[in-house]
Amino acid sequence: MDELTAEVVVAGAGPTGLMLANELALAGVDVVVLERLAERTGLSKALNLQPRTAEVLDLRGLLGRAEQRSFATVAEGHFAMLPVSYAGWDTRHPYQLGIPQAQVEAALEERLAEQGTKVLRGQELTSFTQDAEGVTVTTTTTTIRAAYLVGCDGGRSAVRKALRLPFEGIDGRGHGVVADVRFAATPPGAQSEWRSMRNIVTADGVGKYTGLIPLSEPNLYRLAYGDRLNRPANLRAEVTDGEVRDVITKTYGAETKVEEIRWASRFGDDSRLAAKYRVGRVLLAGDAAHTHFPAGGQGLNLGVQDAMNLGWKLAAQLKSKAPTNLLDSYEQERRPVAEAVVQNVAAQSALIPATPELLALRTVFRAMSELPEAQHYLSGLVSGLSISYKAPQNAHPATGTRLPDFKTRTGHASDWFHKGKFVLLTTTPTEPPHPDVEVAAVPELPWPDLTRALIRPDGHVANTTGKTKGWLT
Ligand SMILES: Cc1cc2nc3c(=O)[nH]c(=O)nc-3n(C[C@H](O)[C@H](O)[C@H](O)COP(=O)(O)OP(=O)(O)OC[C@H]3O[C@@H](n4cnc5c(N)ncnc54)[C@H](O)[C@@H]3O)c2cc1C
């Protein structure tokens, strides 16, 4: 058996694990990424980056790579398949970027390799033990001794299970299917390019829906259908071509010809949240910590943002720069965010009408959702733009919020964060208060009553005093 050492083992090279590994490598942490699969399947569950994820990638100079691999820019998001506009938000990215999950992973893995870290493929974490000094991780062929282990190993996380953490939430009753289908021609009523969330879905019976999203090739679509009241006995059973063709014929007519069904997958609608995100030297992030029905296009985005929150804190802990409790703030900040997503997903499910009363509720909700304030509220939920972390009592209202990106003399504020450090925004040029803080002199701050603000590496406001106490030792 091979023996390795590292500072952090990341289990799982999905979007969460790859983003986290990038953050750690950027901070100079020796990280090993274990991935069970010998190679990426190339199949994509998620298809989008939400505005806040685009911002987060931009903070690290990664957005351009994602854009190069994207196939669409979509003007809106959706809540229960009702379009919600991002236009009212103070963001440079008021849209969803259409990009297959596999391409997000490829972009992140490419940058990771440039930082000198390779994913160890065909390496499944099988067990681990932890003690006061570290964690010993075992795979089928290797033992690795590290200071920390992070389980980014997806919804069926072996790490979470080994920690025996309760994974509780809402038991769904239904199921959904996605299939990538190439048609002979554009199906009736479908968009030929993915530009908007309007007219994507057809509700076709009590608790049932069918939708088509155009993908990157002519007449190639992501077909999604489901029934939120009925679940087949075996959720993992193969989805047959016959089942997919039947749904297409029933919804879009017998004249809608299918050329190819590339893949299809069935999934449940349970929503679950790990009771804790950290047990000693072992942490959880992404789907390992939370899973839910993929309504609103939020899961991958949540995972990438977990990684952005955890990476710099874990690096600071390892480099002895973190004050006590900084690492604990990861769970304190990110678990409520996942809880809110689980709740909005449950609300979206309820709006797929299962009774005449719920159909009436959807009709009323649809009209209400078009009011500007409702659009702003709902788009804030799914975009991640309204996420704000808890601030101390009497702190300035900007504390904990995200720094809106703005133009600078040479580029954009996001450029200052490429090294993953704290940034002190100040109207009076000053010496850096700490070696891990970059100073950015600006004529004015986005908050007119402030003359300085210390911004965390993840782009949230640490404080408006500029002091590093409580953030860096
Ligand atoms: C049908 C469907 C559609 C979706 N659509 C969207 C969408 O449009 N937008 C969106 O934001 N989200 C969407 N999601 C959710 C999104 O796919 C997930 O939230 C995302 O994959 C989570 O990323 P992750 O890295 O946390 O976990 P995963 O992507 O599950 O990655 C975990 C990785 O860990 C590896 N692994 C597992 N066990 C081990 C082990 N023991 N040792 C080593 N490696 C291991 C796995 O092989 C995998 O590569 C969708 C989900 C589904 C099912």
XYZ file of C-alpha atoms and ligand atoms in Angstrom:
526
model
C 0.000 0.000 0.000
C 1.355 3.469 -0.984
C 1.707 6.059 1.769
C 1.304 9.791 1.178
C 1.160 12.887 3.344
C -0.720 16.117 2.697
C -2.193 19.023 4.621
C -5.722 18.411 3.333
C -7.400 15.456 1.628
C -10.406 16.396 -0.481
C -12.601 13.373 -1.230
C -14.457 13.854 -4.527
C -13.576 15.769 -7.704
C -17.029 17.153 -8.469
C -17.487 20.927 -8.719
C -17.294 21.379 -4.933
C -14.118 19.359 -4.403
C -12.381 20.943 -7.393
C -13.274 24.484 -6.317
C -12.097 23.779 -2.782
C -8.838 22.236 -3.990
C -8.237 25.319 -6.151
C -8.770 27.609 -3.180
C -6.419 25.583 -1.000
C -3.731 25.341 -3.683
C -3.959 29.108 -4.240
C -3.225 29.614 -0.538
C -0.181 27.322 -0.774
C -1.800 24.360 0.986
C -0.586 20.876 0.056
C -3.833 19.216 -1.056
C -4.607 15.730 -2.377
C -7.860 15.211 -4.301
C -9.221 11.670 -4.400
C -11.744 10.713 -7.055
C -13.415 7.326 -7.232
C -13.972 7.438 -10.988
C -11.070 6.656 -13.299
C -12.271 9.384 -15.632
C -15.031 11.981 -15.757
C -18.227 10.532 -17.223
C -18.874 13.647 -19.332
C -22.552 13.463 -18.374
C -23.908 16.655 -16.952
C -26.506 16.971 -14.277
C -26.300 20.731 -13.770
C -26.487 23.100 -16.729
C -26.053 26.549 -15.242
C -24.010 28.997 -13.223
C -26.055 31.447 -11.197
C -25.014 35.127 -10.921
C -23.353 34.761 -7.506
C -21.323 31.770 -8.716
C -20.238 33.797 -11.756
C -19.123 36.520 -9.327
C -17.286 34.037 -7.136
C -15.433 32.561 -10.128
C -14.658 36.092 -11.306
C -13.052 36.834 -7.921
C -10.472 34.196 -8.815
C -10.111 34.995 -12.515
C -11.909 31.757 -13.400
C -15.044 33.082 -15.053
C -13.456 33.538 -18.485
C -12.638 29.837 -18.635
C -16.242 28.956 -17.818
C -17.533 31.433 -20.388
C -15.372 29.853 -23.077
C -16.987 26.509 -22.315
C -20.550 27.834 -22.045
C -23.254 27.534 -24.670
C -25.854 30.079 -23.559
C -26.533 33.262 -21.642
C -30.011 33.179 -20.164
C -31.666 36.463 -19.253
C -33.516 35.105 -16.230
C -33.613 32.461 -13.577
C -36.762 30.703 -12.521
C -38.721 29.891 -9.400
C -41.072 26.920 -9.833
C -40.528 27.430 -13.600
C -41.845 30.993 -13.391
C -39.205 33.335 -14.900
C -37.529 35.693 -12.441
C -35.426 38.581 -13.705
C -31.979 39.366 -12.276
C -32.096 42.855 -13.785
C -32.577 44.769 -10.529
C -29.411 43.403 -8.900
C -26.144 45.300 -8.528
C -24.154 42.657 -10.373
C -22.127 42.576 -13.588
C -23.556 39.102 -14.233
C -27.379 39.393 -14.177
C -27.928 36.134 -16.047
C -27.497 32.375 -15.868
C -24.573 31.045 -17.807
C -25.608 27.867 -19.640
C -22.722 25.450 -19.125
C -22.744 21.692 -18.593
C -21.508 20.548 -15.173
C -18.766 18.477 -16.843
C -17.398 21.669 -18.410
C -17.389 23.489 -15.054
C -15.426 20.563 -13.650
C -13.035 20.539 -16.617
C -12.337 24.284 -16.213
C -11.671 23.884 -12.484
C -9.490 20.825 -12.971
C -7.485 22.607 -15.659
C -6.697 25.508 -13.287
C -5.900 23.062 -10.487
C -3.352 21.281 -12.688
C -1.786 24.672 -13.509
C -1.406 25.191 -9.771
C 0.516 21.903 -9.611
C -2.198 19.694 -8.104
C -3.458 16.619 -9.906
C -6.612 14.713 -9.101
C -5.828 11.137 -8.036
C -8.364 9.218 -10.095
C -9.554 5.681 -9.488
C -8.975 6.343 -5.764
C -12.070 5.710 -3.680
C -11.976 6.756 -0.035
C -12.950 3.592 1.806
C -12.367 4.610 5.433
C -10.632 7.095 7.709
C -9.720 7.610 11.342
C -9.011 10.865 13.134
C -7.043 11.783 16.247
C -5.921 15.019 17.890
C -3.156 15.645 15.338
C -4.699 14.580 12.072
C -6.660 12.220 9.865
C -5.573 8.966 8.239
C -7.457 8.324 5.019
C -7.498 4.957 3.300
C -8.328 4.275 -0.334
C -8.204 0.964 -2.162
C -4.448 1.339 -2.749
C -3.176 4.247 -0.662
C -2.991 5.592 2.882
C -2.742 9.352 3.335
C -1.950 11.164 6.546
C -3.268 14.735 6.582
C -4.285 17.488 8.990
C -7.859 17.694 7.604
C -10.257 15.705 5.429
C -13.116 17.352 3.529
C -15.904 15.134 2.192
C -16.992 16.589 -1.167
C -18.128 13.134 -2.201
C -21.708 13.868 -3.188
C -25.157 12.998 -1.886
C -24.275 9.439 -0.883
C -21.127 10.688 0.886
C -19.032 7.931 2.443
C -17.435 10.590 4.674
C -20.787 11.759 6.060
C -21.929 8.178 6.608
C -18.699 7.263 8.440
C -19.227 10.258 10.731
C -22.717 8.829 11.456
C -24.213 12.263 11.048
C -27.994 12.442 10.778
C -29.048 13.507 7.253
C -32.572 14.683 7.824
C -35.100 16.788 5.979
C -38.193 16.466 3.853
C -39.118 13.056 2.428
C -40.252 13.576 -1.148
C -42.947 11.420 -2.704
C -42.125 11.872 -6.361
C -39.361 11.637 -8.913
C -37.925 13.410 -11.907
C -36.119 12.311 -15.059
C -33.637 14.176 -17.226
C -32.650 12.975 -20.675
C -30.520 14.539 -23.393
C -32.481 14.040 -26.607
C -31.685 14.984 -30.208
C -34.801 15.632 -32.266
C -35.172 15.639 -36.055
C -36.416 19.238 -35.836
C -37.286 21.838 -33.189
C -40.177 20.344 -31.157
C -43.433 22.332 -31.244
C -43.359 25.322 -28.876
C -39.696 24.788 -27.895
C -37.042 27.511 -28.046
C -34.286 26.868 -30.590
C -31.667 28.584 -28.395
C -31.667 28.886 -24.599
C -32.178 32.602 -24.042
C -34.937 32.769 -21.471
C -36.904 30.696 -18.976
C -40.217 31.510 -20.641
C -42.344 28.669 -22.058
C -39.834 25.999 -21.059
C -42.295 23.847 -19.162
C -45.647 22.254 -19.841
C -47.703 21.197 -16.850
C -49.535 18.123 -18.045
C -51.643 16.698 -15.275
C -51.906 16.705 -11.524
C -48.405 17.128 -10.066
C -46.783 16.472 -13.457
C -44.528 18.589 -15.679
C -42.443 18.286 -18.838
C -39.830 20.783 -20.008
C -37.285 21.260 -22.793
C -34.069 23.266 -22.587
C -32.050 23.722 -25.806
C -28.413 22.585 -25.456
C -25.257 23.320 -27.421
C -26.046 21.445 -30.677
C -28.914 22.050 -33.111
C -32.045 20.179 -31.990
C -30.319 18.731 -28.908
C -32.429 19.297 -25.783
C -32.408 18.558 -22.095
C -35.800 16.935 -21.566
C -36.981 17.049 -17.966
C -40.159 15.477 -16.716
C -41.506 14.325 -13.421
C -44.352 13.459 -11.176
C -44.207 14.908 -7.720
C -46.797 12.537 -6.269
C -45.631 9.167 -7.572
C -42.263 7.497 -7.271
C -41.312 4.224 -8.962
C -40.353 1.384 -6.619
C -36.737 1.491 -7.782
C -35.404 4.997 -8.333
C -32.096 3.631 -9.588
C -33.637 1.433 -12.296
C -32.560 2.343 -15.817
C -34.768 4.846 -17.650
C -35.710 3.052 -20.859
C -35.806 4.736 -24.275
C -39.421 3.575 -24.488
C -40.384 5.581 -21.397
C -38.687 8.722 -22.750
C -40.272 8.325 -26.200
C -43.739 7.849 -24.645
C -43.436 11.096 -22.693
C -42.302 12.945 -25.830
C -45.168 11.568 -27.937
C -47.730 12.349 -25.260
C -46.489 15.900 -24.666
C -45.248 17.082 -28.068
C -47.201 14.850 -30.470
C -46.445 11.710 -32.519
C -45.008 13.851 -35.339
C -42.115 14.941 -33.048
C -39.348 12.621 -34.196
C -36.510 11.566 -31.880
C -33.128 10.916 -33.535
C -31.125 9.946 -30.466
C -31.448 9.606 -26.686
C -27.923 10.218 -25.377
C -28.504 9.459 -21.716
C -31.280 9.521 -19.157
C -31.301 9.495 -15.402
C -33.950 9.365 -12.687
C -33.712 11.096 -9.336
C -35.821 11.544 -6.207
C -37.099 14.684 -4.538
C -35.951 14.239 -0.942
C -34.340 17.268 0.671
C -31.722 16.581 3.339
C -29.210 18.489 5.396
C -26.325 17.093 7.456
C -26.783 17.771 11.173
C -23.236 19.168 11.304
C -20.706 20.272 8.715
C -17.686 19.591 10.908
C -16.650 16.840 13.293
C -13.137 17.537 14.577
C -10.770 17.448 11.616
C -13.347 16.253 9.118
C -15.668 18.605 7.227
C -18.410 18.275 4.616
C -19.212 20.488 1.623
C -21.541 20.453 -1.385
C -24.015 17.616 -1.907
C -22.277 15.641 0.858
C -23.747 18.225 3.256
C -27.072 18.944 1.540
C -29.195 17.485 -1.244
C -32.492 18.559 -2.699
C -34.644 18.337 -5.820
C -32.862 20.279 -8.598
C -35.465 23.073 -8.728
C -34.238 26.518 -9.655
C -30.758 25.305 -10.692
C -29.100 25.774 -7.306
C -27.218 22.624 -6.139
C -23.908 22.950 -7.985
C -23.919 26.657 -7.236
C -24.398 26.043 -3.530
C -21.463 23.609 -3.514
C -19.061 25.959 -5.318
C -19.995 28.704 -2.861
C -19.498 26.357 0.135
C -15.988 25.746 -1.185
C -15.356 29.482 -1.540
C -16.397 30.005 2.086
C -14.376 27.094 3.450
C -11.154 27.314 1.432
C -9.579 30.459 2.879
C -10.678 29.596 6.413
C -9.120 26.146 6.263
C -5.947 27.570 4.725
C -5.735 30.196 7.496
C -6.198 27.473 10.110
C -3.365 25.428 8.596
C -1.008 28.387 8.288
C -1.719 29.388 11.937
C -3.296 32.644 10.826
C -6.854 31.850 11.906
C -8.271 33.124 15.173
C -10.131 30.582 17.309
C -13.557 29.745 15.865
C -12.878 31.007 12.332
C -13.201 27.454 10.992
C -16.439 26.966 12.958
C -17.893 29.960 11.151
C -17.990 27.808 7.978
C -20.907 25.750 9.316
C -22.465 28.766 11.050
C -22.552 30.663 7.766
C -23.171 27.983 5.160
C -25.652 25.640 6.866
C -28.368 28.347 7.114
C -27.809 29.100 3.407
C -28.443 25.430 2.528
C -31.421 25.369 4.880
C -32.921 28.329 3.015
C -32.375 26.562 -0.335
C -34.031 23.386 0.961
C -36.976 25.547 1.994
C -37.265 27.390 -1.318
C -37.043 24.066 -3.196
C -39.906 22.680 -1.078
C -41.930 25.797 -1.904
C -41.193 25.311 -5.615
C -42.365 21.690 -5.402
C -45.622 22.810 -3.803
C -46.123 25.115 -6.785
C -46.175 22.149 -9.170
C -49.902 21.787 -8.602
C -51.053 18.521 -7.119
C -54.634 19.582 -6.372
C -57.119 22.075 -7.878
C -56.490 24.331 -4.859
C -52.744 24.333 -5.528
C -53.398 25.050 -9.186
C -55.376 28.098 -8.041
C -52.521 29.031 -5.705
C -50.037 28.812 -8.582
C -52.226 31.106 -10.686
C -52.298 33.699 -7.906
C -48.568 33.211 -7.192
C -47.726 33.622 -10.872
C -49.443 37.025 -10.988
C -47.812 38.063 -7.710
C -44.392 36.889 -8.871
C -44.495 39.417 -11.696
C -44.523 42.376 -9.270
C -41.077 44.044 -9.295
C -40.463 43.476 -5.574
C -41.445 39.812 -5.847
C -39.138 39.385 -8.860
C -36.284 40.865 -6.835
C -37.004 38.690 -3.807
C -37.369 35.432 -5.756
C -34.383 36.085 -8.001
C -32.322 36.851 -4.894
C -33.200 33.401 -3.538
C -32.131 31.379 -6.574
C -29.233 33.559 -7.775
C -27.368 33.547 -4.458
C -27.120 37.343 -4.670
C -29.110 37.944 -1.484
C -26.801 35.780 0.661
C -25.449 37.741 3.569
C -23.600 36.390 6.589
C -24.527 37.208 10.172
C -22.922 40.361 11.493
C -22.299 41.419 15.101
C -25.014 43.521 16.731
C -24.811 47.225 15.857
C -22.445 46.549 12.955
C -22.826 48.668 9.818
C -25.538 47.120 7.563
C -22.886 46.373 4.908
C -21.162 43.896 7.244
C -21.558 40.316 6.011
C -22.988 41.361 2.630
C -21.213 40.738 -0.685
C -19.112 43.478 -2.194
C -20.863 44.490 -5.423
C -18.302 44.514 -8.226
C -17.476 47.961 -9.656
C -15.223 49.522 -12.263
C -11.796 50.682 -11.173
C -9.150 52.751 -12.955
C -7.561 49.595 -14.384
C -10.346 47.011 -14.450
C -12.836 45.797 -11.872
C -12.828 45.392 -8.093
C -12.995 41.611 -8.560
C -9.421 41.724 -9.955
C -8.083 42.565 -6.459
C -9.217 39.159 -5.189
C -7.368 36.956 -7.665
C -4.738 36.029 -5.050
C -7.379 34.975 -2.539
C -6.372 37.537 0.089
C -8.316 40.024 2.232
C -8.714 43.433 0.580
C -8.854 46.713 2.498
C -10.893 49.218 0.514
C -9.999 52.681 1.662
C -10.390 56.281 0.539
C -7.116 57.129 2.340
C -4.091 55.161 1.104
C -2.448 53.309 3.965
C 0.054 50.522 4.695
C -1.431 46.978 4.743
C -2.488 46.192 8.323
C -1.359 42.537 7.863
C 0.775 40.698 5.274
C -2.351 38.859 4.076
C -4.232 42.052 3.299
C -4.046 43.933 -0.005
C -4.832 47.641 0.120
C -7.059 49.093 -2.607
C -7.295 52.872 -2.600
C -10.597 54.043 -4.075
C -12.157 57.506 -4.489
C -15.350 56.210 -2.853
C -16.804 52.989 -1.497
C -20.067 51.432 -2.728
C -21.536 52.577 0.626
C -21.416 56.416 0.597
C -21.161 56.762 4.397
C -18.031 54.568 4.619
C -14.383 55.447 4.072
C -12.987 51.950 4.597
C -14.095 48.330 4.608
C -12.184 45.088 5.066
C -13.370 42.537 2.504
C -12.856 38.802 3.067
C -11.226 36.625 0.411
C -14.706 35.348 -0.560
C -15.912 38.875 -1.323
C -18.054 39.428 1.798
C -17.557 42.434 4.049
C -15.627 41.447 7.191
C -16.006 44.845 8.886
C -16.116 48.548 8.203
C -13.278 49.473 10.565
C -10.507 47.854 8.529
C -9.166 46.044 11.605
C -7.956 42.469 11.112
C -8.595 41.348 14.703
C -11.043 38.446 14.732
C -10.118 37.534 11.141
C -6.338 37.086 11.084
C -3.852 36.522 13.896
C -30.806 15.688 -12.713
C -30.078 16.738 -11.982
C -30.034 18.020 -12.508
C -29.353 19.014 -11.839
N -29.341 20.264 -12.350
C -28.730 21.253 -11.688
C -28.679 22.578 -12.223
O -29.179 22.847 -13.316
N -28.021 23.532 -11.510
C -27.401 23.257 -10.327
O -26.804 24.165 -9.733
N -27.415 22.010 -9.805
C -28.056 21.010 -10.448
N -28.059 19.759 -9.936
C -27.327 19.491 -8.685
C -25.832 19.317 -8.955
O -25.615 18.353 -9.967
C -25.127 18.886 -7.655
O -25.518 19.770 -6.634
C -23.611 18.902 -7.810
O -23.189 17.810 -8.605
C -22.926 18.801 -6.442
O -21.543 18.811 -6.629
P -20.590 18.056 -5.588
O -19.213 18.292 -6.078
O -20.938 18.502 -4.211
O -20.988 16.532 -5.687
P -20.879 15.543 -6.945
O -21.039 16.290 -8.205
O -21.801 14.420 -6.652
O -19.380 15.038 -6.905
C -18.938 14.106 -5.958
C -17.721 13.405 -6.514
O -17.195 12.542 -5.513
C -16.866 11.290 -6.084
N -16.921 10.302 -5.002
C -18.022 9.775 -4.417
N -17.670 8.951 -3.425
C -16.320 8.967 -3.369
C -15.372 8.309 -2.539
N -15.750 7.488 -1.537
N -14.060 8.530 -2.757
C -13.638 9.374 -3.770
N -14.518 10.009 -4.582
C -15.835 9.820 -4.378
C -17.895 11.102 -7.172
O -17.458 10.191 -8.153
C -18.038 12.524 -7.710
O -17.122 12.792 -8.748
C -28.726 18.731 -10.604
C -28.775 17.449 -10.071
C -29.448 16.459 -10.756
C -29.505 15.086 -10.164
